[in-house]
PDB file of C-alpha atoms in Angstrom:
ATOM      1  CA  MET A1001     101.287  92.059 137.377  1.00  0.00           C
ATOM      2  CA  ARG A1002     102.182  88.466 136.522  1.00  0.00           C
ATOM      3  CA  PHE A1003     105.530  87.871 134.788  1.00  0.00           C
ATOM      4  CA  THR A1004     103.709  86.531 131.728  1.00  0.00           C
ATOM      5  CA  ASP A1005     101.956  89.902 131.337  1.00  0.00           C
ATOM      6  CA  MET A1006     105.288  91.667 130.823  1.00  0.00           C
ATOM      7  CA  ILE A1007     106.401  93.024 127.430  1.00  0.00           C
ATOM      8  CA  LEU A1008     109.991  92.299 126.450  1.00  0.00           C
ATOM      9  CA  LEU A1009     111.753  95.037 124.457  1.00  0.00           C
ATOM     10  CA  VAL A1010     114.970  93.913 122.758  1.00  0.00           C
ATOM     11  CA  SER A1011     117.402  96.411 121.241  1.00  0.00           C
ATOM     12  CA  PRO A1012     120.971  95.745 120.028  1.00  0.00           C
ATOM     13  CA  ALA A1013     121.952  99.070 121.644  1.00  0.00           C
ATOM     14  CA  ALA A1014     121.443  99.401 125.380  1.00  0.00           C
ATOM     15  CA  PRO A1015     118.630 101.822 126.306  1.00  0.00           C
ATOM     16  CA  ASN A1016     121.029 104.067 128.269  1.00  0.00           C
ATOM     17  CA  THR A1017     123.347 104.745 125.297  1.00  0.00           C
ATOM     18  CA  VAL A1018     123.437 107.733 122.940  1.00  0.00           C
ATOM     19  CA  HIS A1019     123.059 105.494 119.882  1.00  0.00           C
ATOM     20  CA  GLY A1020     119.855 105.825 117.885  1.00  0.00           C
ATOM     21  CA  ASN A1021     118.425 102.407 118.687  1.00  0.00           C
ATOM     22  CA  GLY A1022     119.149 102.910 122.379  1.00  0.00           C
ATOM     23  CA  VAL A1023     117.407 106.299 122.440  1.00  0.00           C
ATOM     24  CA  THR A1024     114.420 104.787 120.647  1.00  0.00           C
ATOM     25  CA  ALA A1025     114.254 101.792 122.994  1.00  0.00           C
ATOM     26  CA  GLN A1026     114.369 104.015 126.062  1.00  0.00           C
ATOM     27  CA  ARG A1027     111.552 106.215 124.756  1.00  0.00           C
ATOM     28  CA  TRP A1028     109.396 103.261 123.722  1.00  0.00           C
ATOM     29  CA  ALA A1029     109.821 101.590 127.102  1.00  0.00           C
ATOM     30  CA  GLY A1030     108.582 104.795 128.728  1.00  0.00           C
ATOM     31  CA  ILE A1031     105.555 104.969 126.435  1.00  0.00           C
ATOM     32  CA  LEU A1032     104.653 101.339 127.122  1.00  0.00           C
ATOM     33  CA  ARG A1033     104.852 101.935 130.858  1.00  0.00           C
ATOM     34  CA  GLU A1034     102.659 105.017 130.530  1.00  0.00           C
ATOM     35  CA  LEU A1035     100.145 102.780 128.753  1.00  0.00           C
ATOM     36  CA  GLY A1036     100.078 100.552 131.834  1.00  0.00           C
ATOM     37  CA  HIS A1037     102.429  97.764 130.803  1.00  0.00           C
ATOM     38  CA  GLU A1038     105.341  96.288 132.669  1.00  0.00           C
ATOM     39  CA  VAL A1039     108.407  96.297 130.417  1.00  0.00           C
ATOM     40  CA  ARG A1040     111.735  94.519 130.501  1.00  0.00           C
ATOM     41  CA  THR A1041     114.522  95.789 128.245  1.00  0.00           C
ATOM     42  CA  ALA A1042     117.405  93.630 127.047  1.00  0.00           C
ATOM     43  CA  GLN A1043     119.988  93.412 124.280  1.00  0.00           C
ATOM     44  CA  GLU A1044     119.236  89.744 123.631  1.00  0.00           C
ATOM     45  CA  TYR A1045     116.536  87.275 124.585  1.00  0.00           C
ATOM     46  CA  PRO A1046     116.922  86.525 128.329  1.00  0.00           C
ATOM     47  CA  GLY A1047     114.513  83.583 128.375  1.00  0.00           C
ATOM     48  CA  GLY A1048     111.136  83.412 130.020  1.00  0.00           C
ATOM     49  CA  ARG A1049     107.468  83.834 129.211  1.00  0.00           C
ATOM     50  CA  TYR A1050     106.163  87.234 128.095  1.00  0.00           C
ATOM     51  CA  ALA A1051     102.989  88.790 126.779  1.00  0.00           C
ATOM     52  CA  ALA A1052     104.788  90.159 123.699  1.00  0.00           C
ATOM     53  CA  LEU A1053     108.148  90.980 122.169  1.00  0.00           C
ATOM     54  CA  ILE A1054     109.084  94.320 120.622  1.00  0.00           C
ATOM     55  CA  ALA A1055     112.386  93.951 118.785  1.00  0.00           C
ATOM     56  CA  LEU A1056     114.467  96.699 117.202  1.00  0.00           C
ATOM     57  CA  HIS A1057     116.591  95.712 114.174  1.00  0.00           C
ATOM     58  CA  ALA A1058     115.600  92.631 112.190  1.00  0.00           C
ATOM     59  CA  ARG A1059     119.117  91.408 111.481  1.00  0.00           C
ATOM     60  CA  LYS A1060     120.754  92.001 114.843  1.00  0.00           C
ATOM     61  CA  SER A1061     117.734  90.803 116.824  1.00  0.00           C
ATOM     62  CA  ALA A1062     117.038  87.755 114.622  1.00  0.00           C
ATOM     63  CA  ASP A1063     118.313  85.231 117.182  1.00  0.00           C
ATOM     64  CA  ALA A1064     116.268  86.856 119.932  1.00  0.00           C
ATOM     65  CA  ILE A1065     113.149  86.752 117.758  1.00  0.00           C
ATOM     66  CA  ARG A1066     113.565  83.049 116.993  1.00  0.00           C
ATOM     67  CA  ALA A1067     114.285  82.146 120.599  1.00  0.00           C
ATOM     68  CA  PHE A1068     111.297  84.168 121.793  1.00  0.00           C
ATOM     69  CA  ARG A1069     108.977  82.457 119.316  1.00  0.00           C
ATOM     70  CA  ALA A1070     110.183  79.013 120.390  1.00  0.00           C
ATOM     71  CA  GLU A1071     109.436  79.711 124.054  1.00  0.00           C
ATOM     72  CA  ASN A1072     106.392  81.975 123.529  1.00  0.00           C
ATOM     73  CA  PRO A1073     104.568  80.406 120.557  1.00  0.00           C
ATOM     74  CA  ARG A1074     101.348  82.394 120.977  1.00  0.00           C
ATOM     75  CA  ALA A1075     102.704  85.790 121.997  1.00  0.00           C
ATOM     76  CA  PRO A1076     102.769  88.551 119.348  1.00  0.00           C
ATOM     77  CA  ILE A1077     106.036  89.921 118.007  1.00  0.00           C
ATOM     78  CA  VAL A1078     106.441  93.530 116.884  1.00  0.00           C
ATOM     79  CA  LEU A1079     109.507  94.048 114.717  1.00  0.00           C
ATOM     80  CA  ALA A1080     110.867  97.562 114.175  1.00  0.00           C
ATOM     81  CA  LEU A1081     112.984  97.912 111.029  1.00  0.00           C
ATOM     82  CA  THR A1082     115.962 100.267 111.266  1.00  0.00           C
ATOM     83  CA  GLY A1083     117.834 102.071 108.520  1.00  0.00           C
ATOM     84  CA  THR A1084     120.481  99.356 108.267  1.00  0.00           C
ATOM     85  CA  ASP A1085     117.664  96.819 107.803  1.00  0.00           C
ATOM     86  CA  LEU A1086     115.802  98.775 105.137  1.00  0.00           C
ATOM     87  CA  TYR A1087     118.489 100.314 102.938  1.00  0.00           C
ATOM     88  CA  PRO A1088     119.553  99.849 100.301  1.00  0.00           C
ATOM     89  CA  ASP A1089     117.153  96.864 100.441  1.00  0.00           C
ATOM     90  CA  LEU A1090     116.199  94.059 102.803  1.00  0.00           C
ATOM     91  CA  ARG A1091     118.029  91.341 100.888  1.00  0.00           C
ATOM     92  CA  SER A1092     121.389  93.097 100.669  1.00  0.00           C
ATOM     93  CA  THR A1093     121.299  94.110 104.338  1.00  0.00           C
ATOM     94  CA  GLY A1094     120.837  90.484 105.383  1.00  0.00           C
ATOM     95  CA  VAL A1095     117.268  90.566 106.703  1.00  0.00           C
ATOM     96  CA  GLU A1096     115.900  87.034 106.587  1.00  0.00           C
ATOM     97  CA  PRO A1097     112.349  86.607 105.252  1.00  0.00           C
ATOM     98  CA  GLU A1098     111.674  84.074 108.009  1.00  0.00           C
ATOM     99  CA  VAL A1099     112.264  86.735 110.651  1.00  0.00           C
ATOM    100  CA  LEU A1100     109.885  89.146 108.931  1.00  0.00           C
ATOM    101  CA  ASP A1101     107.244  86.446 108.762  1.00  0.00           C
ATOM    102  CA  LEU A1102     107.456  85.777 112.506  1.00  0.00           C
ATOM    103  CA  ALA A1103     106.318  89.350 113.185  1.00  0.00           C
ATOM    104  CA  SER A1104     102.663  90.023 113.916  1.00  0.00           C
ATOM    105  CA  ARG A1105     103.313  93.684 113.139  1.00  0.00           C
ATOM    106  CA  ILE A1106     106.215  95.489 111.475  1.00  0.00           C
ATOM    107  CA  VAL A1107     107.046  99.061 112.494  1.00  0.00           C
ATOM    108  CA  VAL A1108     108.886 101.608 110.362  1.00  0.00           C
ATOM    109  CA  LEU A1109     109.815 105.110 111.449  1.00  0.00           C
ATOM    110  CA  GLN A1110     108.772 107.075 108.348  1.00  0.00           C
ATOM    111  CA  GLU A1111     106.358 106.693 105.472  1.00  0.00           C
ATOM    112  CA  HIS A1112     108.852 105.497 102.870  1.00  0.00           C
ATOM    113  CA  GLY A1113     110.017 102.637 105.074  1.00  0.00           C
ATOM    114  CA  ARG A1114     107.050 100.523 104.098  1.00  0.00           C
ATOM    115  CA  ASP A1115     107.985 100.863 100.403  1.00  0.00           C
ATOM    116  CA  GLN A1116     110.783  98.351 101.084  1.00  0.00           C
ATOM    117  CA  LEU A1117     108.242  95.641 101.928  1.00  0.00           C
ATOM    118  CA  ASP A1118     106.235  93.482  99.564  1.00  0.00           C
ATOM    119  CA  SER A1119     102.477  93.964  99.513  1.00  0.00           C
ATOM    120  CA  ALA A1120     101.691  91.082 101.884  1.00  0.00           C
ATOM    121  CA  ARG A1121     104.101  92.283 104.567  1.00  0.00           C
ATOM    122  CA  ARG A1122     103.059  95.895 104.007  1.00  0.00           C
ATOM    123  CA  GLU A1123      99.606  95.016 105.324  1.00  0.00           C
ATOM    124  CA  ARG A1124     101.187  94.216 108.698  1.00  0.00           C
ATOM    125  CA  CYS A1125     103.299  97.381 108.692  1.00  0.00           C
ATOM    126  CA  ARG A1126     102.593 100.461 110.804  1.00  0.00           C
ATOM    127  CA  VAL A1127     104.370 103.836 110.588  1.00  0.00           C
ATOM    128  CA  ILE A1128     105.266 105.327 113.979  1.00  0.00           C
ATOM    129  CA  LEU A1129     107.171 108.606 113.806  1.00  0.00           C
ATOM    130  CA  GLN A1130     109.633 109.263 116.601  1.00  0.00           C
ATOM    131  CA  SER A1131     108.590 112.018 118.992  1.00  0.00           C
ATOM    132  CA  VAL A1132     110.502 114.557 121.051  1.00  0.00           C
ATOM    133  CA  PRO A1133     109.179 116.962 123.695  1.00  0.00           C
ATOM    134  CA  PRO A1134     109.692 120.650 122.837  1.00  0.00           C
ATOM    135  CA  ILE A1135     113.342 121.699 123.157  1.00  0.00           C
ATOM    136  CA  GLU A1136     114.036 125.223 124.359  1.00  0.00           C
ATOM    137  CA  ARG A1137     116.243 127.290 122.077  1.00  0.00           C
ATOM    138  CA  ARG A1138     119.640 128.314 123.475  1.00  0.00           C
ATOM    139  CA  ARG A1139     121.610 131.498 122.989  1.00  0.00           C
ATOM    140  CA  PRO A1140     123.582 131.157 119.739  1.00  0.00           C
ATOM    141  CA  ALA A1141     127.362 131.225 119.720  1.00  0.00           C
ATOM    142  CA  ASP A1142     128.881 134.645 119.061  1.00  0.00           C
ATOM    143  CA  GLY A1143     130.505 135.486 115.732  1.00  0.00           C
ATOM    144  CA  ILE A1144     129.562 132.356 113.790  1.00  0.00           C
ATOM    145  CA  VAL A1145     126.609 130.754 112.046  1.00  0.00           C
ATOM    146  CA  GLU A1146     126.712 127.443 113.865  1.00  0.00           C
ATOM    147  CA  VAL A1147     125.550 124.306 112.077  1.00  0.00           C
ATOM    148  CA  ALA A1148     124.993 121.210 114.213  1.00  0.00           C
ATOM    149  CA  GLN A1149     125.939 117.778 112.968  1.00  0.00           C
ATOM    150  CA  LEU A1150     124.872 115.017 115.365  1.00  0.00           C
ATOM    151  CA  ALA A1151     126.182 111.835 113.759  1.00  0.00           C
ATOM    152  CA  HIS A1152     128.360 108.994 114.954  1.00  0.00           C
ATOM    153  CA  ILE A1153     131.590 108.335 113.084  1.00  0.00           C
ATOM    154  CA  ARG A1154     130.623 105.545 110.678  1.00  0.00           C
ATOM    155  CA  ALA A1155     130.565 105.347 106.901  1.00  0.00           C
ATOM    156  CA  VAL A1156     126.785 105.309 106.474  1.00  0.00           C
ATOM    157  CA  LYS A1157     126.586 108.722 108.173  1.00  0.00           C
ATOM    158  CA  ASP A1158     129.065 110.247 105.666  1.00  0.00           C
ATOM    159  CA  PRO A1159     130.455 112.131 108.667  1.00  0.00           C
ATOM    160  CA  LEU A1160     133.012 114.329 106.874  1.00  0.00           C
ATOM    161  CA  ARG A1161     130.763 115.560 104.050  1.00  0.00           C
ATOM    162  CA  ALA A1162     129.815 118.753 105.901  1.00  0.00           C
ATOM    163  CA  ALA A1163     133.452 119.451 106.749  1.00  0.00           C
ATOM    164  CA  ALA A1164     134.355 119.188 103.067  1.00  0.00           C
ATOM    165  CA  ALA A1165     131.436 121.428 102.113  1.00  0.00           C
ATOM    166  CA  VAL A1166     132.383 124.298 104.416  1.00  0.00           C
ATOM    167  CA  ARG A1167     135.855 124.380 102.847  1.00  0.00           C
ATOM    168  CA  LEU A1168     134.112 125.469  99.619  1.00  0.00           C
ATOM    169  CA  LEU A1169     132.342 128.464 101.177  1.00  0.00           C
ATOM    170  CA  PRO A1170     133.550 132.008 100.358  1.00  0.00           C
ATOM    171  CA  PRO A1171     136.225 133.552 102.592  1.00  0.00           C
ATOM    172  CA  ASP A1172     133.759 135.826 104.385  1.00  0.00           C
ATOM    173  CA  SER A1173     131.395 133.018 105.367  1.00  0.00           C
ATOM    174  CA  ARG A1174     130.794 132.616 109.099  1.00  0.00           C
ATOM    175  CA  VAL A1175     129.403 129.075 108.866  1.00  0.00           C
ATOM    176  CA  HIS A1176     130.945 126.672 111.387  1.00  0.00           C
ATOM    177  CA  VAL A1177     130.000 122.995 111.742  1.00  0.00           C
ATOM    178  CA  THR A1178     129.995 121.593 115.275  1.00  0.00           C
ATOM    179  CA  HIS A1179     130.014 117.809 115.055  1.00  0.00           C
ATOM    180  CA  VAL A1180     129.019 115.577 117.966  1.00  0.00           C
ATOM    181  CA  GLY A1181     129.332 111.815 117.619  1.00  0.00           C
ATOM    182  CA  SER A1182     131.093 108.768 119.005  1.00  0.00           C
ATOM    183  CA  VAL A1183     133.644 106.619 117.187  1.00  0.00           C
ATOM    184  CA  LEU A1184     132.349 103.554 115.370  1.00  0.00           C
ATOM    185  CA  ASP A1185     135.049 103.539 112.662  1.00  0.00           C
ATOM    186  CA  SER A1186     138.644 104.176 113.759  1.00  0.00           C
ATOM    187  CA  ASP A1187     139.912 105.171 110.301  1.00  0.00           C
ATOM    188  CA  LEU A1188     137.163 107.749 109.861  1.00  0.00           C
ATOM    189  CA  ALA A1189     137.783 108.982 113.398  1.00  0.00           C
ATOM    190  CA  ALA A1190     141.428 109.650 112.545  1.00  0.00           C
ATOM    191  CA  ALA A1191     140.299 111.615 109.501  1.00  0.00           C
ATOM    192  CA  ALA A1192     137.801 113.569 111.621  1.00  0.00           C
ATOM    193  CA  ARG A1193     140.515 114.480 114.135  1.00  0.00           C
ATOM    194  CA  GLU A1194     142.762 115.699 111.325  1.00  0.00           C
ATOM    195  CA  GLU A1195     139.928 117.668 109.750  1.00  0.00           C
ATOM    196  CA  SER A1196     139.002 119.233 113.069  1.00  0.00           C
ATOM    197  CA  ALA A1197     142.624 120.292 113.604  1.00  0.00           C
ATOM    198  CA  THR A1198     143.106 121.809 110.146  1.00  0.00           C
ATOM    199  CA  ASN A1199     139.674 123.098 109.115  1.00  0.00           C
ATOM    200  CA  PRO A1200     138.795 126.341 110.935  1.00  0.00           C
ATOM    201  CA  ARG A1201     135.122 125.877 110.025  1.00  0.00           C
ATOM    202  CA  TYR A1202     134.721 122.397 111.516  1.00  0.00           C
ATOM    203  CA  SER A1203     134.986 121.092 115.077  1.00  0.00           C
ATOM    204  CA  TRP A1204     134.457 117.480 116.073  1.00  0.00           C
ATOM    205  CA  LEU A1205     133.689 117.296 119.798  1.00  0.00           C
ATOM    206  CA  GLY A1206     133.594 113.502 120.027  1.00  0.00           C
ATOM    207  CA  GLU A1207     130.992 111.684 122.082  1.00  0.00           C
ATOM    208  CA  ARG A1208     128.776 113.728 124.380  1.00  0.00           C
ATOM    209  CA  THR A1209     125.756 112.891 126.480  1.00  0.00           C
ATOM    210  CA  ARG A1210     122.420 113.236 124.755  1.00  0.00           C
ATOM    211  CA  ALA A1211     121.668 116.341 126.838  1.00  0.00           C
ATOM    212  CA  GLN A1212     124.948 117.944 125.763  1.00  0.00           C
ATOM    213  CA  ALA A1213     124.298 117.072 122.117  1.00  0.00           C
ATOM    214  CA  LEU A1214     120.839 118.607 122.294  1.00  0.00           C
ATOM    215  CA  ASP A1215     122.334 121.778 123.801  1.00  0.00           C
ATOM    216  CA  VAL A1216     124.530 122.087 120.693  1.00  0.00           C
ATOM    217  CA  LEU A1217     121.489 121.570 118.492  1.00  0.00           C
ATOM    218  CA  ALA A1218     119.351 124.059 120.404  1.00  0.00           C
ATOM    219  CA  ARG A1219     121.869 126.899 119.963  1.00  0.00           C
ATOM    220  CA  SER A1220     122.529 126.179 116.280  1.00  0.00           C
ATOM    221  CA  ARG A1221     121.075 127.922 113.250  1.00  0.00           C
ATOM    222  CA  LEU A1222     120.844 124.701 111.224  1.00  0.00           C
ATOM    223  CA  LEU A1223     121.134 120.927 111.461  1.00  0.00           C
ATOM    224  CA  VAL A1224     122.938 119.109 108.659  1.00  0.00           C
ATOM    225  CA  LEU A1225     122.362 115.400 108.034  1.00  0.00           C
ATOM    226  CA  ALA A1226     124.579 113.911 105.324  1.00  0.00           C
ATOM    227  CA  SER A1227     123.743 110.214 105.736  1.00  0.00           C
ATOM    228  CA  GLN A1228     123.688 107.763 102.853  1.00  0.00           C
ATOM    229  CA  HIS A1229     120.831 105.880 104.562  1.00  0.00           C
ATOM    230  CA  GLU A1230     118.545 106.431 107.550  1.00  0.00           C
ATOM    231  CA  GLY A1231     115.522 104.515 108.740  1.00  0.00           C
ATOM    232  CA  GLY A1232     114.006 107.664 110.217  1.00  0.00           C
ATOM    233  CA  ALA A1233     116.578 109.732 112.064  1.00  0.00           C
ATOM    234  CA  ASN A1234     115.894 110.700 115.671  1.00  0.00           C
ATOM    235  CA  VAL A1235     117.932 113.829 115.084  1.00  0.00           C
ATOM    236  CA  ILE A1236     115.452 115.178 112.528  1.00  0.00           C
ATOM    237  CA  SER A1237     112.672 114.865 115.100  1.00  0.00           C
ATOM    238  CA  GLU A1238     114.929 116.577 117.630  1.00  0.00           C
ATOM    239  CA  ALA A1239     115.673 119.439 115.248  1.00  0.00           C
ATOM    240  CA  ILE A1240     111.982 119.941 114.534  1.00  0.00           C
ATOM    241  CA  ALA A1241     111.236 119.922 118.273  1.00  0.00           C
ATOM    242  CA  ALA A1242     113.956 122.550 118.792  1.00  0.00           C
ATOM    243  CA  GLY A1243     112.813 124.751 115.917  1.00  0.00           C
ATOM    244  CA  VAL A1244     116.110 124.230 114.058  1.00  0.00           C
ATOM    245  CA  PRO A1245     115.781 123.988 110.254  1.00  0.00           C
ATOM    246  CA  VAL A1246     117.272 120.930 108.555  1.00  0.00           C
ATOM    247  CA  ILE A1247     119.490 120.464 105.524  1.00  0.00           C
ATOM    248  CA  SER A1248     119.585 116.784 104.584  1.00  0.00           C
ATOM    249  CA  SER A1249     120.775 114.382 101.952  1.00  0.00           C
ATOM    250  CA  ALA A1250     117.873 113.408  99.709  1.00  0.00           C
ATOM    251  CA  ILE A1251     117.384 109.905 101.078  1.00  0.00           C
ATOM    252  CA  PRO A1252     114.066 108.101 101.633  1.00  0.00           C
ATOM    253  CA  GLY A1253     114.498 108.147 105.413  1.00  0.00           C
ATOM    254  CA  SER A1254     114.562 111.939 105.438  1.00  0.00           C
ATOM    255  CA  ILE A1255     112.030 112.483 102.644  1.00  0.00           C
ATOM    256  CA  GLY A1256     109.593 110.298 104.568  1.00  0.00           C
ATOM    257  CA  LEU A1257     109.818 112.723 107.508  1.00  0.00           C
ATOM    258  CA  LEU A1258     110.266 116.123 105.866  1.00  0.00           C
ATOM    259  CA  GLY A1259     108.166 115.617 102.724  1.00  0.00           C
ATOM    260  CA  HIS A1260     108.860 115.273  98.998  1.00  0.00           C
ATOM    261  CA  ASP A1261     108.805 119.021  98.356  1.00  0.00           C
ATOM    262  CA  TYR A1262     110.967 120.079 101.286  1.00  0.00           C
ATOM    263  CA  PRO A1263     113.494 122.584  99.893  1.00  0.00           C
ATOM    264  CA  GLY A1264     116.526 121.635 101.983  1.00  0.00           C
ATOM    265  CA  TYR A1265     117.766 118.506 100.199  1.00  0.00           C
ATOM    266  CA  PHE A1266     121.039 117.823  98.432  1.00  0.00           C
ATOM    267  CA  PRO A1267     122.080 114.641  96.580  1.00  0.00           C
ATOM    268  CA  ALA A1268     123.814 112.262  98.993  1.00  0.00           C
ATOM    269  CA  GLY A1269     127.578 112.606  98.637  1.00  0.00           C
ATOM    270  CA  ASP A1270     127.382 115.874  96.669  1.00  0.00           C
ATOM    271  CA  THR A1271     129.748 118.251  98.469  1.00  0.00           C
ATOM    272  CA  GLU A1272     129.188 121.218  96.151  1.00  0.00           C
ATOM    273  CA  SER A1273     125.398 121.041  96.437  1.00  0.00           C
ATOM    274  CA  LEU A1274     125.622 120.931 100.223  1.00  0.00           C
ATOM    275  CA  ALA A1275     127.979 123.921 100.195  1.00  0.00           C
ATOM    276  CA  ASP A1276     125.527 125.859  98.041  1.00  0.00           C
ATOM    277  CA  LEU A1277     122.647 125.154 100.443  1.00  0.00           C
ATOM    278  CA  LEU A1278     124.749 126.233 103.424  1.00  0.00           C
ATOM    279  CA  ALA A1279     125.667 129.467 101.653  1.00  0.00           C
ATOM    280  CA  ALA A1280     122.033 130.110 100.708  1.00  0.00           C
ATOM    281  CA  ALA A1281     120.903 129.506 104.295  1.00  0.00           C
ATOM    282  CA  GLU A1282     123.577 131.795 105.737  1.00  0.00           C
ATOM    283  CA  SER A1283     122.595 134.688 103.457  1.00  0.00           C
ATOM    284  CA  ASP A1284     118.886 133.754 103.286  1.00  0.00           C
ATOM    285  CA  ARG A1285     119.284 133.964  99.533  1.00  0.00           C
ATOM    286  CA  ASP A1286     115.827 134.225  97.941  1.00  0.00           C
ATOM    287  CA  GLY A1287     114.307 133.641 101.375  1.00  0.00           C
ATOM    288  CA  PHE A1288     115.786 130.132 101.568  1.00  0.00           C
ATOM    289  CA  TYR A1289     116.443 130.040 105.309  1.00  0.00           C
ATOM    290  CA  THR A1290     113.074 131.642 106.031  1.00  0.00           C
ATOM    291  CA  GLN A1291     111.383 128.941 103.972  1.00  0.00           C
ATOM    292  CA  LEU A1292     113.268 126.139 105.761  1.00  0.00           C
ATOM    293  CA  ALA A1293     112.326 127.558 109.147  1.00  0.00           C
ATOM    294  CA  ARG A1294     108.660 127.868 108.210  1.00  0.00           C
ATOM    295  CA  ARG A1295     108.479 124.342 106.824  1.00  0.00           C
ATOM    296  CA  CYS A1296     110.050 122.852 109.951  1.00  0.00           C
ATOM    297  CA  ARG A1297     107.679 124.806 112.203  1.00  0.00           C
ATOM    298  CA  ASN A1298     104.774 123.355 110.250  1.00  0.00           C
ATOM    299  CA  LEU A1299     106.049 119.830 110.962  1.00  0.00           C
ATOM    300  CA  ARG A1300     106.125 120.167 114.740  1.00  0.00           C
ATOM    301  CA  HIS A1301     102.828 118.347 115.215  1.00  0.00           C
ATOM    302  CA  LEU A1302     104.413 115.219 113.723  1.00  0.00           C
ATOM    303  CA  VAL A1303     106.885 114.907 116.607  1.00  0.00           C
ATOM    304  CA  ASP A1304     104.368 115.599 119.381  1.00  0.00           C
ATOM    305  CA  PRO A1305     104.796 112.834 122.011  1.00  0.00           C
ATOM    306  CA  ARG A1306     101.022 112.478 122.216  1.00  0.00           C
ATOM    307  CA  ARG A1307     100.990 111.348 118.595  1.00  0.00           C
ATOM    308  CA  GLU A1308     103.555 108.599 119.155  1.00  0.00           C
ATOM    309  CA  HIS A1309     101.817 107.568 122.389  1.00  0.00           C
ATOM    310  CA  ALA A1310      98.510 107.194 120.510  1.00  0.00           C
ATOM    311  CA  ALA A1311     100.152 105.215 117.703  1.00  0.00           C
ATOM    312  CA  TRP A1312     101.526 102.682 120.164  1.00  0.00           C
ATOM    313  CA  ALA A1313      98.184 102.480 121.968  1.00  0.00           C
ATOM    314  CA  ASP A1314      96.484 101.693 118.642  1.00  0.00           C
ATOM    315  CA  LEU A1315      99.062  99.056 117.684  1.00  0.00           C
ATOM    316  CA  LEU A1316      98.834  97.279 121.045  1.00  0.00           C
ATOM    317  CA  ALA A1317      95.037  97.334 120.830  1.00  0.00           C
ATOM    318  CA  GLU A1318      95.273  95.590 117.440  1.00  0.00           C
ATOM    319  CA  LEU A1319      97.216  92.833 119.192  1.00  0.00           C
ATOM    320  CA  SER A1320      94.762  92.735 122.140  1.00  0.00           C
ATOM    321  CA  LEU A1321      97.487  94.011 124.490  1.00  0.00           C
ATOM    322  CA  THR A1322      95.410  96.560 126.403  1.00  0.00           C
TER     323      THR A1322
END
């Protein structure tokens, strides 16, 4: 294949990291190769002529997008908007309209993502849900009801909300939150260490490989996601693929994946409401846990890799990249 037939995929996070953008970039590169394309991945524009650019994160990849357009004036650009692009809104997050307008297609990771765009840009927007192969369930930990929290230590993830919630549970509760995530905010990390040392129902394990994090998820009874904003969390797809029910903050990024009427939402930042949902899930009060499990099973088709593969095939065909 000629160099000019290659697709460039730019992500601010390296594809071999455990960060969300890196996981997404690695998966997308694999899909593109399966579709017969040669792919180069980079964290910034490396120069050269390419058939197309796929860029993750409008703000962080803005320079790469401009440089690519200058050197590849006819090649299509696909821009994937992340949670920190979309929320609370494109203006306040620093997304430049010029960068949006350079994109031939805009990709969002859940249905509500396109609501952040005006009608003209929405016509160029495609929803591509993130897929995960089936994850085999693991033997649960003895003596506890383990709740996985897979979230890096940064403010937007509200990483200590679950720890605060389990402190409100009754004395006989067996709920225990196991938190996996790397440090992106040193002050919050210090608080997480202190919480892990003093809260018998919360353990922060720090950074782990993706495989190790998924092992924690696969043995857990629940996943909790407390984020203030998400573009379309990989971890929700992973939980669905593992058959692990989800309790999530009621944010557009989660509602766009789980549905408006999903029963496992709590208001973002509401510790007491999260504690009540955890207690209801532990006891299966009024069939709550059973309902969560059934709803998540019914969503498994959404994270089927064949679905994401087909969505990318359709998008590339629209751009005559077949």
